[in-house]
mmCIF file of C-alpha atoms and ligand atoms in Angstrom:
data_model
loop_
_atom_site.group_PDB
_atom_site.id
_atom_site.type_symbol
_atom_site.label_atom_id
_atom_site.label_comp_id
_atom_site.label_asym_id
_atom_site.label_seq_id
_atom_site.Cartn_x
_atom_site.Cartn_y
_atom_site.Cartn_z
ATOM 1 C CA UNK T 1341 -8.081 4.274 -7.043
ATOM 2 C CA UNK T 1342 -7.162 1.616 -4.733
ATOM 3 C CA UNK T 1343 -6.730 2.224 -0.665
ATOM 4 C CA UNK T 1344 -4.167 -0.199 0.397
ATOM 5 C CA UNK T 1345 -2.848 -0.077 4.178
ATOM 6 C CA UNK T 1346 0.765 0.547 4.800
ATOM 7 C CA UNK T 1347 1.442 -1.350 7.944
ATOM 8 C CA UNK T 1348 2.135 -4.484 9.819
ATOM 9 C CA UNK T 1349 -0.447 -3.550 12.145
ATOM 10 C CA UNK T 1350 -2.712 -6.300 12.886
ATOM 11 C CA UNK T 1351 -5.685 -4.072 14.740
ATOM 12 C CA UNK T 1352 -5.004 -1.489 12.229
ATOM 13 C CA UNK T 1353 -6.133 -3.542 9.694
ATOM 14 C CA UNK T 1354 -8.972 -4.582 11.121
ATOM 15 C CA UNK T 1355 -10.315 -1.205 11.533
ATOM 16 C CA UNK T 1356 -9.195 0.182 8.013
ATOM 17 C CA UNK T 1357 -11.091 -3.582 6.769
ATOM 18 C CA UNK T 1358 -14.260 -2.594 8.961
ATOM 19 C CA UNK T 1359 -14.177 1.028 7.289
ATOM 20 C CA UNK T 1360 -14.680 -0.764 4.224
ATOM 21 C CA UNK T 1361 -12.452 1.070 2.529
ATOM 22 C CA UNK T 1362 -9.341 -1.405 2.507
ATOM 23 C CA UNK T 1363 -7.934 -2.838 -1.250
ATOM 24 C CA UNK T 1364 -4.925 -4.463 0.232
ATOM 25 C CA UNK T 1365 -1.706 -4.451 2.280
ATOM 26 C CA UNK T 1366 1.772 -3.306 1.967
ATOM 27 C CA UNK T 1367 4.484 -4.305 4.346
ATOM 28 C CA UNK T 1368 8.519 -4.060 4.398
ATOM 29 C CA UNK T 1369 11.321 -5.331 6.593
ATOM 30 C CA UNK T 1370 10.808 -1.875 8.716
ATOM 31 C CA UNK T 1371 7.187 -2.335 9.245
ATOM 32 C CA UNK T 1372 7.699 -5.810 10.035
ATOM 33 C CA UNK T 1373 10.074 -4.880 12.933
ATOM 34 C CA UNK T 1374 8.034 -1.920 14.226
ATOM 35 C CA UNK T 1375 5.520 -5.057 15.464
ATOM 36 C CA UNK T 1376 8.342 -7.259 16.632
ATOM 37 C CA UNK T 1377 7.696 -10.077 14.101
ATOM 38 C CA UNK T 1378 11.467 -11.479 13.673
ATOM 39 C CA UNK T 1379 12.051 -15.088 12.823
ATOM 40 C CA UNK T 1380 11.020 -17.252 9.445
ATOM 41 C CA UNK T 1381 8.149 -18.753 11.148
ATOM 42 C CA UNK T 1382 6.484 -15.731 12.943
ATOM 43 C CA UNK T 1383 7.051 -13.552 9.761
ATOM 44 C CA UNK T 1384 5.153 -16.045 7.713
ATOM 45 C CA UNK T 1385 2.393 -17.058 10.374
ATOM 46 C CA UNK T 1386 1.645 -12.721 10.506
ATOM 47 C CA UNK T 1387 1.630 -12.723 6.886
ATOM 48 C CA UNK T 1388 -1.079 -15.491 6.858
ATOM 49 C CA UNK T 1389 -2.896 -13.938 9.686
ATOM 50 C CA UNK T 1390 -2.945 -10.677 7.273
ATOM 51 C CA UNK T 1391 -4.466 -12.287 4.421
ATOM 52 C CA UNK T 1392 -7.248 -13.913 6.874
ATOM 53 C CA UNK T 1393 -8.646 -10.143 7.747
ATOM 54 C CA UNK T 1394 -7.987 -8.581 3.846
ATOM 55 C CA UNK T 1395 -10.095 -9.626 1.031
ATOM 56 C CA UNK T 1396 -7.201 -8.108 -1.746
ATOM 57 C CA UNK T 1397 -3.728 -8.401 -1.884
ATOM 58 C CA UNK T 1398 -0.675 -8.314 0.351
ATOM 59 C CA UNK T 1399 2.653 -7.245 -0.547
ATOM 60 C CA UNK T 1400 5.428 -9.869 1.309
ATOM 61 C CA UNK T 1401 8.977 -8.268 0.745
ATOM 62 C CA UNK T 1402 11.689 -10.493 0.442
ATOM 63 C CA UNK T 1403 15.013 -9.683 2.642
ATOM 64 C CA UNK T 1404 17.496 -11.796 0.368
ATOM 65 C CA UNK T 1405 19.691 -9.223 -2.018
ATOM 66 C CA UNK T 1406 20.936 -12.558 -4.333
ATOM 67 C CA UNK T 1407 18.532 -13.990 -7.520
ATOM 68 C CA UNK T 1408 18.398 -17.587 -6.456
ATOM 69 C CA UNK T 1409 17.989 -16.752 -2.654
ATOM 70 C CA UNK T 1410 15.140 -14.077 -3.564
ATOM 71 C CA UNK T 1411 12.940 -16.777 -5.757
ATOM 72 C CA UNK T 1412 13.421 -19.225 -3.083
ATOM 73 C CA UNK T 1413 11.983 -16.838 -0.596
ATOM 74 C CA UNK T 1414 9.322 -15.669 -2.987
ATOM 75 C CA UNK T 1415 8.176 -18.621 -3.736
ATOM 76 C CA UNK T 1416 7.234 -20.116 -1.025
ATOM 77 C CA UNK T 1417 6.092 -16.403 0.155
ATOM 78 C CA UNK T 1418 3.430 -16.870 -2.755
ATOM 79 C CA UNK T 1419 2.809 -20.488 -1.426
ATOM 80 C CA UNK T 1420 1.310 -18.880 1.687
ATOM 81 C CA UNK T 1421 -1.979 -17.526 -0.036
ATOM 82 C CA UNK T 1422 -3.334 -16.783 -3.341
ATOM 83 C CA UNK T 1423 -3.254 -12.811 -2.293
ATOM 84 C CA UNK T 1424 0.293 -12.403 -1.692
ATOM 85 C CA UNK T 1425 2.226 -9.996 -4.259
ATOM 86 C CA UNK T 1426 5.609 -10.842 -3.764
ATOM 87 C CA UNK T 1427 7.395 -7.425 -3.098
ATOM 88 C CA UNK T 1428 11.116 -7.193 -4.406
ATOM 89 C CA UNK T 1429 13.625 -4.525 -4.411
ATOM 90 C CA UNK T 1430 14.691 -2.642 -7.752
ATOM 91 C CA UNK T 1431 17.714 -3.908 -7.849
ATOM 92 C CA UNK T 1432 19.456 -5.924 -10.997
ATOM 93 C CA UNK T 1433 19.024 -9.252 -9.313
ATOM 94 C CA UNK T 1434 15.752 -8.126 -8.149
ATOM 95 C CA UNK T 1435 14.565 -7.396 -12.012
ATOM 96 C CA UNK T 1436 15.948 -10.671 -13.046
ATOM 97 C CA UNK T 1437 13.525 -12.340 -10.181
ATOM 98 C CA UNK T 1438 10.635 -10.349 -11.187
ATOM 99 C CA UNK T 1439 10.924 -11.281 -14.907
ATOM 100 C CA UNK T 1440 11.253 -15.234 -13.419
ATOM 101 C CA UNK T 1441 7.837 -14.629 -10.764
ATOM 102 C CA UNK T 1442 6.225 -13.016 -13.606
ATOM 103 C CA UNK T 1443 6.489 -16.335 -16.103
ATOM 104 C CA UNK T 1444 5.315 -18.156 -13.128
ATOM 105 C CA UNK T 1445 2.232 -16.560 -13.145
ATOM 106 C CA UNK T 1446 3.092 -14.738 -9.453
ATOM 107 C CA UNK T 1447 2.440 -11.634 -9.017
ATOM 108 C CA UNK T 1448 5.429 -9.194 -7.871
ATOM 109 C CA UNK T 1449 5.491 -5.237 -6.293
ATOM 110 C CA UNK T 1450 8.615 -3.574 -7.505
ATOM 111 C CA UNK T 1451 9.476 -1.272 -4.559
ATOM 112 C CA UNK T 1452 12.022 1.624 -3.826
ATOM 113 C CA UNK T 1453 11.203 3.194 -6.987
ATOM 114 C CA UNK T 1454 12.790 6.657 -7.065
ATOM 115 C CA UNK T 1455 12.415 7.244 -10.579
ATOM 116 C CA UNK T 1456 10.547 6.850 -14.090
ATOM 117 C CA UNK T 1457 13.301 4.694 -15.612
ATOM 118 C CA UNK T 1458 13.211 2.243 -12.618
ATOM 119 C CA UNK T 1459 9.844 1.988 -13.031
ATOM 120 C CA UNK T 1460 10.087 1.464 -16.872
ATOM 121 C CA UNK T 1461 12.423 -1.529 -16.203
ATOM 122 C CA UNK T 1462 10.614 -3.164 -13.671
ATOM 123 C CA UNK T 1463 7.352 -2.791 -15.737
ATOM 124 C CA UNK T 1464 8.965 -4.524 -18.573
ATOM 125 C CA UNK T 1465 10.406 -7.556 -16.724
ATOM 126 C CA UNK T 1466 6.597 -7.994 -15.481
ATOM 127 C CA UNK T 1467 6.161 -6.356 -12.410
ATOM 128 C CA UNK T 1468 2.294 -6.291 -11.403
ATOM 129 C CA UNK T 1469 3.250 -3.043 -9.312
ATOM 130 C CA UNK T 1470 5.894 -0.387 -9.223
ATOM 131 C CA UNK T 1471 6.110 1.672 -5.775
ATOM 132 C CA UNK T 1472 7.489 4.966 -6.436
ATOM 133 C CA UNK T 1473 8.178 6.280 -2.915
ATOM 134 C CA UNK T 1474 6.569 9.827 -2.811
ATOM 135 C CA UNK T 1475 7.150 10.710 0.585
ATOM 136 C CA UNK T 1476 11.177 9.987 0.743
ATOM 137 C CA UNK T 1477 11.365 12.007 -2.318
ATOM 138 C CA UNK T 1478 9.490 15.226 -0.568
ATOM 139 C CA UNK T 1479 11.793 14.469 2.169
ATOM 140 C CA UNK T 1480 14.867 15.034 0.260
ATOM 141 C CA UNK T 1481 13.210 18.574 -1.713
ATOM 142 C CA UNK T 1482 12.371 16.318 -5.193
ATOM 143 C CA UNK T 1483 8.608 16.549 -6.237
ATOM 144 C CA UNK T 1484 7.264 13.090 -5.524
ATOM 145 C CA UNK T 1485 4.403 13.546 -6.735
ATOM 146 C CA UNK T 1486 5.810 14.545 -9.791
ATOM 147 C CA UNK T 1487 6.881 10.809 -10.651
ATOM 148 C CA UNK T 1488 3.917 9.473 -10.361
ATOM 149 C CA UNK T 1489 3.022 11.708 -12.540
ATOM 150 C CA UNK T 1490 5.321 10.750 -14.751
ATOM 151 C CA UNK T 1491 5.300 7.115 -14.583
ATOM 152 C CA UNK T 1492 1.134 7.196 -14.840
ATOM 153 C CA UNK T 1493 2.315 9.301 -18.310
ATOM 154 C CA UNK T 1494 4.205 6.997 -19.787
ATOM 155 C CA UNK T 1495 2.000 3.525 -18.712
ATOM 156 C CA UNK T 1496 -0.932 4.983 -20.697
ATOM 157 C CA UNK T 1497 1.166 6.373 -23.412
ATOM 158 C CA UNK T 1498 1.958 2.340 -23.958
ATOM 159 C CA UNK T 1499 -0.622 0.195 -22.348
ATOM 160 C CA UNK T 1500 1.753 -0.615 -19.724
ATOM 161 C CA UNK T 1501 -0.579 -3.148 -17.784
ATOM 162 C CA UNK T 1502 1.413 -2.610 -14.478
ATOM 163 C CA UNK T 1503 -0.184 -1.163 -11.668
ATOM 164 C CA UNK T 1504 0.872 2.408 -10.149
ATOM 165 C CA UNK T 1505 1.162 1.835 -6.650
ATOM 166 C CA UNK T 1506 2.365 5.369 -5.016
ATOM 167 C CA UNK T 1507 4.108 5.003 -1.668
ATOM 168 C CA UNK T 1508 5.575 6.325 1.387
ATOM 169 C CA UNK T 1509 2.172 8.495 1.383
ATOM 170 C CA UNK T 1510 2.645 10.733 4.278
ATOM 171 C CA UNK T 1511 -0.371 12.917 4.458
ATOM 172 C CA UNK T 1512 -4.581 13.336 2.959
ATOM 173 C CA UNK T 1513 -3.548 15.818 -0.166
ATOM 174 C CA UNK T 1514 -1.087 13.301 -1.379
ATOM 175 C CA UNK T 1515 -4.368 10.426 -1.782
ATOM 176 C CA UNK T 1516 -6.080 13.502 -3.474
ATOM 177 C CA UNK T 1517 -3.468 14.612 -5.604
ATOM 178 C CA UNK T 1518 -2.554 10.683 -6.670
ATOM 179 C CA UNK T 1519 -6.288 10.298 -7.269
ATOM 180 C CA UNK T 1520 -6.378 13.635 -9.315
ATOM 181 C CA UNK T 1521 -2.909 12.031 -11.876
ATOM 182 C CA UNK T 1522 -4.689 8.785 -11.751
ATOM 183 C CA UNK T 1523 -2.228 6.301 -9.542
ATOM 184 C CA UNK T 1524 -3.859 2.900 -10.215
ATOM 185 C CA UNK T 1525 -3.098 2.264 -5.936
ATOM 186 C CA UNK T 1526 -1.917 4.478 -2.898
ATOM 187 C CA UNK T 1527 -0.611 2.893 0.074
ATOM 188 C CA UNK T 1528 -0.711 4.927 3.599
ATOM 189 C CA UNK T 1529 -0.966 4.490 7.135
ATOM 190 C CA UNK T 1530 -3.998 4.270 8.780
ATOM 191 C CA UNK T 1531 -3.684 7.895 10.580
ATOM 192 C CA UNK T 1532 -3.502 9.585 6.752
ATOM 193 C CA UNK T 1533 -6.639 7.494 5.521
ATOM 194 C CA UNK T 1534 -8.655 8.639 8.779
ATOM 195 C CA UNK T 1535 -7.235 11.773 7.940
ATOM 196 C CA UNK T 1536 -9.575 11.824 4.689
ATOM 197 C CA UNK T 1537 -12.768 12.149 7.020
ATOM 198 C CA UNK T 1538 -12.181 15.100 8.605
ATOM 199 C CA UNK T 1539 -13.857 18.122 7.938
ATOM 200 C CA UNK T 1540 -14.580 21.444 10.812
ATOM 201 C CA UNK T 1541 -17.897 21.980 8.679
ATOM 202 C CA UNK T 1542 -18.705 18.650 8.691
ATOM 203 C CA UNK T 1543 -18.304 18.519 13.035
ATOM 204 C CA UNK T 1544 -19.976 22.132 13.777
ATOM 205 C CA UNK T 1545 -22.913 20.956 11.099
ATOM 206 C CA UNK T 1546 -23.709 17.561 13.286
ATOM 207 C CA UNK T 1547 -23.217 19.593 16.082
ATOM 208 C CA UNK T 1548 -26.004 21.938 14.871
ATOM 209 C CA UNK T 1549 -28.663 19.269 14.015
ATOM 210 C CA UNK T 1550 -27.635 17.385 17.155
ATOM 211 C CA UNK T 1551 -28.791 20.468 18.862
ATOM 212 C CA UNK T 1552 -31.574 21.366 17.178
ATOM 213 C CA UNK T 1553 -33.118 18.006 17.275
ATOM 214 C CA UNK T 1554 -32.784 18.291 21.089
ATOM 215 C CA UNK T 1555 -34.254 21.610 20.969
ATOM 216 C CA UNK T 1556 -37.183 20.733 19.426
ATOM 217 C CA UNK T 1557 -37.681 17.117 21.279
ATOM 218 C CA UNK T 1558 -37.713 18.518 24.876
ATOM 219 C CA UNK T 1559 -40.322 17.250 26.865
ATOM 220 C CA UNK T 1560 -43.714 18.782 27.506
ATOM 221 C CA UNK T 1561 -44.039 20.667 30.429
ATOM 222 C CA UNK T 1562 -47.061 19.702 32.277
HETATM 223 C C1 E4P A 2015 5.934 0.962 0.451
HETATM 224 O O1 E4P A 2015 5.389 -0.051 0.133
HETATM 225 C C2 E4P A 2015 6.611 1.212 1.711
HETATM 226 O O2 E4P A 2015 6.228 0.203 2.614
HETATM 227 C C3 E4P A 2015 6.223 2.510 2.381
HETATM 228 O O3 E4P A 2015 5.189 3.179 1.698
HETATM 229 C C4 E4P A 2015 7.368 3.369 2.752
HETATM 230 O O4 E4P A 2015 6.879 4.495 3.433
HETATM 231 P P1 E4P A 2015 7.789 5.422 4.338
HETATM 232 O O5 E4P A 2015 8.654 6.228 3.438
HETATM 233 O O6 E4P A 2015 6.824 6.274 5.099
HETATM 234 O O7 E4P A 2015 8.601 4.499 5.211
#
């Protein structure tokens, strides 16, 4: 499964690059604003600076809701670097743009997938990715992990070449359990992929041998 990084976060990418654990990157309009990029030129100069730390790819969302305003921004989204997934809503106009990026040959992230006939749709017009939000469904007492499920279900049960991206990760035993159905891609903040390494055995066991080496290297009395 691939570990993308759900943030905006310039340092934070560094250090989830340096773990060497880091697929890709997945931004949005929210994200974007947490870091106080605003204006055309600044949004595209961050994306650029984002593909110069990732080696893998780097979903750009688009903020225009109308087809011919969406391609325009996509394209010259995908003009910025050969990693950039353009990310588009699931909306109908935002279908129509995926189906037109896909004959292109540029690759597209359906996101705000909320369920397995969105993702069925977007998959057919050509999306390289569906995001089904996992988290926001939890939130509102629907099984999110239940869709990927789902959606994973019926990709294999047609060769649907589209990736499974599961999103709005919000904690360690949602990577495990998307790992466990088989999610082609989870994307989560930094925090929840540090949160993988932790273990109480794993700290009191270093803490032991730490000690013991000590113990055993005191130095020689005279
Ligand atoms: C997906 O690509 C989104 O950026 C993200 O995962 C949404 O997560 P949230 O629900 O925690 O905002």
């Amino acid at each position: 499964m691939k570990f993308f990084i759900d943030t905006a976060n310039l340092a934070d990418i560094r250090e989830a690059q340096e773990m060497g654990v880091l697929d890709g990157v997945t931004t949005n309009p929210s994200l974007m604003a947490k870091e106080g990029i605003t204006g055309k030129d600044n949004v595209m100069r961050h994306y650029k600076q984002i593909c110069d730390i990732v080696e893998g790819d780097v979903s750009a969302e688009v903020i225009s809701v109308k087809y011919e305003e969406m391609i325009k921004e996509g394209d010259e989204l995908a003009e910025l670097d050969e990693n950039i997934v353009v990310k588009i809503p699931m909306t109908a106009d935002g279908v129509k743009a995926i189906k037109y990026f896909s004959e292109k040959g540029i690759r597209t992230n359906c996101t705000l997938i909320f369920s397995a006939g969105q993702a069925l749709v977007a998959a057919k017009a050509g999306a390289s990715f569906v995001s089904p939000f996992v988290g926001r469904l939890d939130d509102i007492s629907t099984d999110g992990m239940a869709l990927i499920e789902q959606i994973v279900t019926i990709f294999t049960n047609y060769g649907i070449t589209t990736e499974v991206l599961a999103a709005s990760v919000r904690h360690p035993m949602h990577i495990i359990q998307c790992a466990e159905i088989g999610a082609d891609v989870m994307t989560a903040p930094l925090n929840v992929i540090k949160a993988l390494l932790n273990h109480p055995l794993t700290d009191s066991g270093l803490a032991k041998f730490l000690a013991d080496h000590e113990k055993a290297n005191l130095p020689v009395k005279q």
